[in-house]
XYZ file of C-alpha atoms in Angstrom:
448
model
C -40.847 17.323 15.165
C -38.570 14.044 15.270
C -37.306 12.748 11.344
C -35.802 9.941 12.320
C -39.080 7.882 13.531
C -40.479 9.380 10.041
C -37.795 8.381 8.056
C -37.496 4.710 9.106
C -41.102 4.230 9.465
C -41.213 4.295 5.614
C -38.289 1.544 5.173
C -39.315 -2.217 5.113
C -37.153 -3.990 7.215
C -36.789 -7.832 8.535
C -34.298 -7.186 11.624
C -35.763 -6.043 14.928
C -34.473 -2.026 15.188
C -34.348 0.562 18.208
C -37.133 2.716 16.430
C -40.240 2.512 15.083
C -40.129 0.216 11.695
C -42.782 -0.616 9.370
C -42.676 -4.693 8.060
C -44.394 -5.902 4.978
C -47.621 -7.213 5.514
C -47.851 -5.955 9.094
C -48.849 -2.915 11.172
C -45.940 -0.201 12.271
C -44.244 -2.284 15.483
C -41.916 -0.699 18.156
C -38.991 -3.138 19.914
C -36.236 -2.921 21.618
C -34.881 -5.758 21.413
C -31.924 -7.122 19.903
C -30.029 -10.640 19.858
C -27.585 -11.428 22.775
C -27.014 -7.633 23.737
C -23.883 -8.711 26.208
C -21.500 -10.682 24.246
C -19.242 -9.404 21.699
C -18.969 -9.711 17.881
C -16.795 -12.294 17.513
C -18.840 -14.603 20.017
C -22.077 -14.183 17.918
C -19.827 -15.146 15.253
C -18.504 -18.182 16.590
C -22.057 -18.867 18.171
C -23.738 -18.786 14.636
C -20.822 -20.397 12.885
C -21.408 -23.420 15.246
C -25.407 -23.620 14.432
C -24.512 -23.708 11.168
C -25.940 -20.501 9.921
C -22.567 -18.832 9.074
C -19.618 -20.736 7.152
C -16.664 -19.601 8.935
C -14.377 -17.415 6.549
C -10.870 -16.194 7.337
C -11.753 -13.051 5.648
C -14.194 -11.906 7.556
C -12.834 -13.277 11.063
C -10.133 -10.906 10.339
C -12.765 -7.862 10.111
C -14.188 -9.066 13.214
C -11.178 -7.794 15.560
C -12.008 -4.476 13.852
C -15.890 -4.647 15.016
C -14.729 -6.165 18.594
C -12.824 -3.186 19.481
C -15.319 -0.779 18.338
C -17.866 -2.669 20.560
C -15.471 -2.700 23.698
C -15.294 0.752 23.114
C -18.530 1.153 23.116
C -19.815 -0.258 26.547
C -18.944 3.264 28.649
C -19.365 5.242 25.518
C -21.992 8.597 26.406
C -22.895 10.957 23.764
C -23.250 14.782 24.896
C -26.510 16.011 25.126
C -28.142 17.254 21.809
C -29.453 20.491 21.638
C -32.906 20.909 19.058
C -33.126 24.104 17.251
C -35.948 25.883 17.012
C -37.262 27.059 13.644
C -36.125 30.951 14.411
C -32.449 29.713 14.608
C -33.090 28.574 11.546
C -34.516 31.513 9.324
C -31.317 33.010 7.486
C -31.267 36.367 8.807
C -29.341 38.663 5.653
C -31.828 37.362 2.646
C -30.470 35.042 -0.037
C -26.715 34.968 0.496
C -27.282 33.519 4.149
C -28.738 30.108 2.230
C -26.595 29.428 0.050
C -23.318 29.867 2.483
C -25.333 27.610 4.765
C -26.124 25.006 2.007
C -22.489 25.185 0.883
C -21.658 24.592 4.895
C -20.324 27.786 6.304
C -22.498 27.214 9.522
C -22.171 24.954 12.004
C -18.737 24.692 12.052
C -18.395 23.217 8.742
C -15.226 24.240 6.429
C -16.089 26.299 3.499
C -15.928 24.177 0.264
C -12.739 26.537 -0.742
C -10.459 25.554 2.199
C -9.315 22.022 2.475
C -10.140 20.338 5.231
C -7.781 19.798 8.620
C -9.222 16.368 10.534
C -7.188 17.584 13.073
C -9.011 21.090 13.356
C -12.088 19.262 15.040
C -12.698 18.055 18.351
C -12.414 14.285 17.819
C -14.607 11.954 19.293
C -12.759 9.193 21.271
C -14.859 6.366 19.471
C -13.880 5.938 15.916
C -16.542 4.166 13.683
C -15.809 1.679 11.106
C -16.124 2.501 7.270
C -16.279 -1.450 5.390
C -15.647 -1.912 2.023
C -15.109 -4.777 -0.561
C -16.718 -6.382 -3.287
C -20.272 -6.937 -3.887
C -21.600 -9.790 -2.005
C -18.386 -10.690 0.175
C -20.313 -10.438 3.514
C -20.498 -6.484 4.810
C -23.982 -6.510 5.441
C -23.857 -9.386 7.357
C -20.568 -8.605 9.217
C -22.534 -4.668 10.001
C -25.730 -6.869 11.266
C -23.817 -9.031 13.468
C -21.975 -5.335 15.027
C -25.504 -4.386 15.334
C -26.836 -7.131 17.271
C -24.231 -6.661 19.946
C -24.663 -2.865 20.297
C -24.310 -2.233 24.187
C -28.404 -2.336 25.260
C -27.604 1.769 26.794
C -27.578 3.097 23.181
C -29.904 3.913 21.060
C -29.340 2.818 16.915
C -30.936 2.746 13.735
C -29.926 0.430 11.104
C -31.185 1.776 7.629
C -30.071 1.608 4.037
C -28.292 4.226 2.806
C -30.470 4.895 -0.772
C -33.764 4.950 1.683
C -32.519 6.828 3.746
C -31.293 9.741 1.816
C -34.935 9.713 -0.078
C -36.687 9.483 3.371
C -34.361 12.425 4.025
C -34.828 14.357 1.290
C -38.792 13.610 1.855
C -38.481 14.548 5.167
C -36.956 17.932 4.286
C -39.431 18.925 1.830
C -42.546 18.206 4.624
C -40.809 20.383 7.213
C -40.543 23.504 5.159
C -43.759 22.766 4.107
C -45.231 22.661 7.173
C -43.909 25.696 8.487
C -44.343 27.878 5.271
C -40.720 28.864 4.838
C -39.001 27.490 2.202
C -35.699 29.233 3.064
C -35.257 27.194 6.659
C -32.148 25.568 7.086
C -33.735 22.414 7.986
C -30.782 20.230 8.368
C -29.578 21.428 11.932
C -33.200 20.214 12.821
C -32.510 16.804 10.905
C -29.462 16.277 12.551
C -30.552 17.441 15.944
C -33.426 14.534 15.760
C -31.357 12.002 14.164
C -28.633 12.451 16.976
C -31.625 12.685 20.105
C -32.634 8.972 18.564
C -29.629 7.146 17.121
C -26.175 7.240 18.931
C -25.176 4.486 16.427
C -25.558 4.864 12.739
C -25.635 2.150 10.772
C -25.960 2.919 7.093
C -26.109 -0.543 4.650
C -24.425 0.353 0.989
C -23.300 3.906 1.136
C -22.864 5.550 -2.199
C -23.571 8.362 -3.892
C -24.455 9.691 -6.963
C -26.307 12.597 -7.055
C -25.191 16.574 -6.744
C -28.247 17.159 -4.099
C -27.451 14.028 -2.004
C -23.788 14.928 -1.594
C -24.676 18.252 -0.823
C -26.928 17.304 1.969
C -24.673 14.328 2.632
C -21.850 16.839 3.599
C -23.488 18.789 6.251
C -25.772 16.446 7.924
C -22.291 13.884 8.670
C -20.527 17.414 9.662
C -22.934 18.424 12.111
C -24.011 14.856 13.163
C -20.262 13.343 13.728
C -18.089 17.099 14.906
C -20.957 18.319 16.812
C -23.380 15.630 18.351
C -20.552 12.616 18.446
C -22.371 10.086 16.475
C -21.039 6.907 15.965
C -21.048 6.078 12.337
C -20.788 2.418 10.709
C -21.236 2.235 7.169
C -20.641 -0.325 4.132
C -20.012 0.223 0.050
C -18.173 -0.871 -2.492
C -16.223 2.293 -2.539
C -13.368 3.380 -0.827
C -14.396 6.571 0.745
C -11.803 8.728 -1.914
C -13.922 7.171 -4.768
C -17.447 8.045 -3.342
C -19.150 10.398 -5.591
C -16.310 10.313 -7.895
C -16.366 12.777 -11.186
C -19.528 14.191 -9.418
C -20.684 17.608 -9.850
C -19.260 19.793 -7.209
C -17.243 17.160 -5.865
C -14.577 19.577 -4.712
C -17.175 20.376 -2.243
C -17.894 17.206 -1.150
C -14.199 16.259 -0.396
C -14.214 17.660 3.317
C -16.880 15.177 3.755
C -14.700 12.481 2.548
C -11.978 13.483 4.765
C -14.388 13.709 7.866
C -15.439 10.158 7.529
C -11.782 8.859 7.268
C -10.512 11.030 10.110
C -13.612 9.669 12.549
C -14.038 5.866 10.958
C -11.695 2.907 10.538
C -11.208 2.232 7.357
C -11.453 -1.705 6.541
C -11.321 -3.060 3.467
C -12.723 -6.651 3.150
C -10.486 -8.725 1.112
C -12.743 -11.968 0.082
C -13.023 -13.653 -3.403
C -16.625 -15.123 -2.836
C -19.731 -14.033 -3.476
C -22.001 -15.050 -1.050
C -25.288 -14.399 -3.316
C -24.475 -16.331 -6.403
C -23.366 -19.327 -4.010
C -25.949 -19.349 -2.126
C -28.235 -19.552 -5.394
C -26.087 -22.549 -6.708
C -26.588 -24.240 -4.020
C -30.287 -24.217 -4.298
C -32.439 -26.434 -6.596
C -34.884 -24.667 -8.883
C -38.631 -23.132 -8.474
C -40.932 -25.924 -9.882
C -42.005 -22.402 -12.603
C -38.582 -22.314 -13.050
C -36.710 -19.344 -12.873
C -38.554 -15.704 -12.851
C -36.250 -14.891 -15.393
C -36.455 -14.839 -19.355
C -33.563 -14.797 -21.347
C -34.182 -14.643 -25.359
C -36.385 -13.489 -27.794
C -38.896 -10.734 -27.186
C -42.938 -10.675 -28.029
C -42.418 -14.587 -28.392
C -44.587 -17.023 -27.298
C -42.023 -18.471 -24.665
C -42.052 -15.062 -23.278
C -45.446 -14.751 -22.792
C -45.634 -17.908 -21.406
C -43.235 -16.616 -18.910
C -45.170 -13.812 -17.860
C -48.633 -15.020 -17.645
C -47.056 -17.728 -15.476
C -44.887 -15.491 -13.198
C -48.239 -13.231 -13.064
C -50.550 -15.974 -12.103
C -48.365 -16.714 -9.389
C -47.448 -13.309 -7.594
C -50.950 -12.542 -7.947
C -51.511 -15.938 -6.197
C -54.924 -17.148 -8.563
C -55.219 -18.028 -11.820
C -56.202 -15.706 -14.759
C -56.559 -12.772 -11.940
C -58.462 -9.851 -13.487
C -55.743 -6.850 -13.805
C -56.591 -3.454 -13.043
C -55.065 -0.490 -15.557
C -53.561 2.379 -15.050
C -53.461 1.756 -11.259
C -52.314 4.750 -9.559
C -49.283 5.080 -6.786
C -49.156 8.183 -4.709
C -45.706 9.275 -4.651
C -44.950 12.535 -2.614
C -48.300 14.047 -3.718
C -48.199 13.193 -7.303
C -48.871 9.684 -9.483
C -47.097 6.942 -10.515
C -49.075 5.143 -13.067
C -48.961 1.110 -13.187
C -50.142 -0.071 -16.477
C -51.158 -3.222 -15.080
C -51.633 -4.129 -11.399
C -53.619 -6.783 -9.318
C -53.073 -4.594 -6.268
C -51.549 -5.538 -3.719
C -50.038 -8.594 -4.865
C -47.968 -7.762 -8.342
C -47.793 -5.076 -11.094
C -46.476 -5.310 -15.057
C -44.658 -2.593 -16.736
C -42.337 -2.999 -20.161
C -38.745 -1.729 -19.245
C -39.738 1.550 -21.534
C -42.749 2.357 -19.038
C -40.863 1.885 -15.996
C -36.728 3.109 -16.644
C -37.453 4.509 -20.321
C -38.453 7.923 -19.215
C -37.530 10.197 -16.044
C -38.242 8.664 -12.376
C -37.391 9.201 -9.225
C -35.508 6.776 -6.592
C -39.217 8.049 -4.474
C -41.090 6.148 -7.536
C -39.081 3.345 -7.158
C -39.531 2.996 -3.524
C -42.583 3.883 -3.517
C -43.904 1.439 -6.122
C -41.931 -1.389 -4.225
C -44.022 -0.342 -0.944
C -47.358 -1.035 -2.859
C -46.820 -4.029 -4.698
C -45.097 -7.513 -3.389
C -44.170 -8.391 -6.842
C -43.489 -6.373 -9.797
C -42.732 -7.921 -13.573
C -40.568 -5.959 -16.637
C -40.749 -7.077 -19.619
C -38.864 -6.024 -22.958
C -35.727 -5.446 -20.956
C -33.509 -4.735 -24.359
C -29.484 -4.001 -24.542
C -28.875 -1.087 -22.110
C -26.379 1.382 -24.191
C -28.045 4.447 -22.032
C -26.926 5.693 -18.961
C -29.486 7.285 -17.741
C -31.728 4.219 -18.525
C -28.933 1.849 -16.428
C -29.062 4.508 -13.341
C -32.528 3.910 -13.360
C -32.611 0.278 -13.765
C -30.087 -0.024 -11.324
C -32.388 2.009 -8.272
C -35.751 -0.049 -9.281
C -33.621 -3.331 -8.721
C -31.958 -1.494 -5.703
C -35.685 -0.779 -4.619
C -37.021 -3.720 -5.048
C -34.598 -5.820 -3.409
C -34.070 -3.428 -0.099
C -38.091 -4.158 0.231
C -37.677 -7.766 -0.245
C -40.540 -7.290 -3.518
C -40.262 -10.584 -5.872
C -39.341 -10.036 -9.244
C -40.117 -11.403 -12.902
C -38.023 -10.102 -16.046
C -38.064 -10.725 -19.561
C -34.649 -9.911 -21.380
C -33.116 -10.359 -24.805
C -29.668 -11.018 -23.145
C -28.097 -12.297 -19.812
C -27.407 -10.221 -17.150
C -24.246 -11.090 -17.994
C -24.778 -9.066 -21.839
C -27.390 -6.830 -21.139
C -24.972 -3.575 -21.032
C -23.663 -2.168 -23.195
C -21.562 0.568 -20.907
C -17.927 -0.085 -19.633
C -17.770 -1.903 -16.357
C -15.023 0.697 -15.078
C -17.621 3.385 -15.077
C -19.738 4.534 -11.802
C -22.767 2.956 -13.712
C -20.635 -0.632 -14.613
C -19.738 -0.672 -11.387
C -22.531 -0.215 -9.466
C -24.266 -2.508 -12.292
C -21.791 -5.268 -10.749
C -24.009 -5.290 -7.659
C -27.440 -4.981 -9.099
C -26.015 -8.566 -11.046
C -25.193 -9.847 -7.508
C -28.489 -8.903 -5.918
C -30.886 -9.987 -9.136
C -28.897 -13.489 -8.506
C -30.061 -13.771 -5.146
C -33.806 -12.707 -6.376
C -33.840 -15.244 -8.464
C -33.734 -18.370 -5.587
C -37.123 -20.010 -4.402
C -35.721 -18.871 -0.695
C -36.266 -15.397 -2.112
C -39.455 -15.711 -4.378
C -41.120 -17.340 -1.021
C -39.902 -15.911 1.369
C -38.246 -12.784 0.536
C -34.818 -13.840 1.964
């Protein structure tokens, strides 16, 4: 059984990728191809600078040294040979106990949660990865992609973002203990074991976490997959790694992880004062609808102008008849769209959709059905919980390229009402960012 092929499959992607990916609007494709395999980082830089598809920034020139020598390093670079567990090896053997110290990471040479961490108690790999950081849209994705386009051709990567991923994951997990009718397997040797036999490279796209059962899972899987099968890891956030899952539950259990990532990852922090999103969307000149988004007063006329508008053009037809109550099949239950023209766009009132519990899996599983979704009645946000989920549909939506159409009483600018120092304000910061770059007619046609 190989995860990784399952787990990427499920991820909409527009760059060409070492595995299996699955692409909107087309079938499952396999490549292996990737742009100019034998030059380095900084001459794809300077190569796309000069055709005018990059505007040369000191900033991230800097960060490119960083990604050079990682990619020098990389060119004799051969992982050790990954051994796959079988599912015996992974049926606790003493009952109940046995789980929860192997949970908790007292297997597989992991350091109990009680005992601080020594980096210099594991056998280091001799390639460090690179762990980028900076502001929301200051160019890490872009600097990762360019790294990732000059990966020697010898080794195998994935390129993934981190929220998929960990659902995918956690997805993943879930089928393989059903599957073999134990619920007490330690699956994530096996998850590691696979991810390692495909991906010698990493590459995880705006890592951060927030929940107790992702840094739980978080912490063994980058223990076993960086100590034990040398992975390469290159990842991007907006945190420093000390401030990932920060005032989480457990989090003094999470901290070896922490410390794992700095001891086998250069830490670079990008230092830029632009956001590449919101100038990209200056520079462009308005939809001839407008923009998708409504700003004002609620169950008025001018907002349902906006919507019928919006909806007439996602679904791509005039007055299209709408289907209710369409149903979305998400990990063998329903999510329930009260008002879909399937495939093309679905309508939900911010109550219906981030009023009520959901999972990330609803969210990503709603943006692989529909191309466009619309929210209407999107009122001040005093709620946390409401925010967190507001913040994954947008972070859902936008990693599956979905066009969007909102109806708000304030800007994005005074929709929340929740201080911007907080995990939610912060990571509320980005969903601004990304909802600007939603809102350009590059976007809303092509995705982009």
């Amino acid at each position: 059984m190989r995860i990784t092929t399952k787990i990427i499959n499920n991820i909409p992607r527009t760059r060409g990728i070492h595995v299996a990916v699955r692409l909107r609007n087309t079938p499952v494709v396999t490549t292996t191809a990737t742009e100019a395999p034998h030059i380095s980082p900084l001459q794809l830089y300077d190569k796309r600078v000069e055709e005018g598809k990059l505007k040369d920034d000191p900033y991230q020139r800097k960060i490119i040294t960083s990604l050079s020598k990682l990619h020098e390093n990389l060119t004799a670079y051969h992982p050790p040979e990954v051994h796959i567990p079988t599912i015996a090896e992974l049926t606790p053997k003493i009952g109940i106990s046995k789980i929860f110290s192997s949970f908790f990471g007292k297997n597989d040479a992991s350091p109990s949660p009680t005992q601080p961490f020594n980096p210099d108690s594991i056998e280091r790999n001799p390639v460090k990865g690179i762990y980028l950081y900076g502001d929301v849209g200051c160019g890490k994705t872009m600097l990762m992609d360019l790294f990732y386009d000059t990966i020697p051709p010898h080794l195998s990567k994935t390129r993934v973002h981190f929220h998929n991923f960990m659902q995918n994951l956690h997805k993943r997990s879930h089928q393989l203990k059903i599957a073999n009718k134990k619920q007490d397997i330690d699956v994530i040797p096996l998850l590691a074991a696979e991810i390692a036999t495909e991906s010698t490279v990493l590459c995880f796209d705006e890592m951060q976490v927030h929940d107790v059962a992702d840094a739980m899972l978080l912490r063994r899987l980058l223990m076993i997959l960086l100590m034990k099968h040398h992975i390469i890891l290159f990842a991007t956030s907006n945190r420093a790694p000390d401030e990932l899952y920060l005032n989480g539950i457990q989090r003094a259990s999470f901290i070896p992880c922490i410390q794992l990532i700095k001891a086998q990852c250069n830490v670079v922090y990008l230092l830029s004062d632009r956001d590449y999103r919101k100038l990209k969307m200056a520079k462009q000149t308005p939809t001839p609808l407008g923009s998708p988004f409504y700003f004002g007063q609620t169950h008025s006329d001018a907002e349902h102008e906006h919507i019928a508008k919006w909806w007439d053009y996602f679904a791509g037809k005039k007055n299209a008849t709408p289907v209710k109550d369409y149903k979305i099949s998400v990990w063998g239950r329903e999510l329930t769209v009260p008002i879909a023209y399937p495939p093309k766009v679905g309508q939900f009132t911010f109550e219906e959709i981030c009023g009520s519990p959901k999972s990330a899996g609803d969210y990503l599983s709603l943006a692989q059905e529909l191309e466009g979704v619309i929210i209407t009645d999107i009122p001040f946000i005093e709620s946390r919980d409401e925010l967190r989920r507001f913040i994954t549909l947008i972070d859902a939506l936008y990693d599956a390229h979905s066009r969007l159409a909102i109806s708000c009483q304030f800007d994005f600018d005074h929709l929340v009402g929740i201080e911007k120092s907080s995990e939610e304000g912060f990571a509320y910061s980005r969903t601004v960012s990304r909802l600007s770059q939603m809102s350009t007619p590059e976007w809303i046609e092509n995705g982009v």
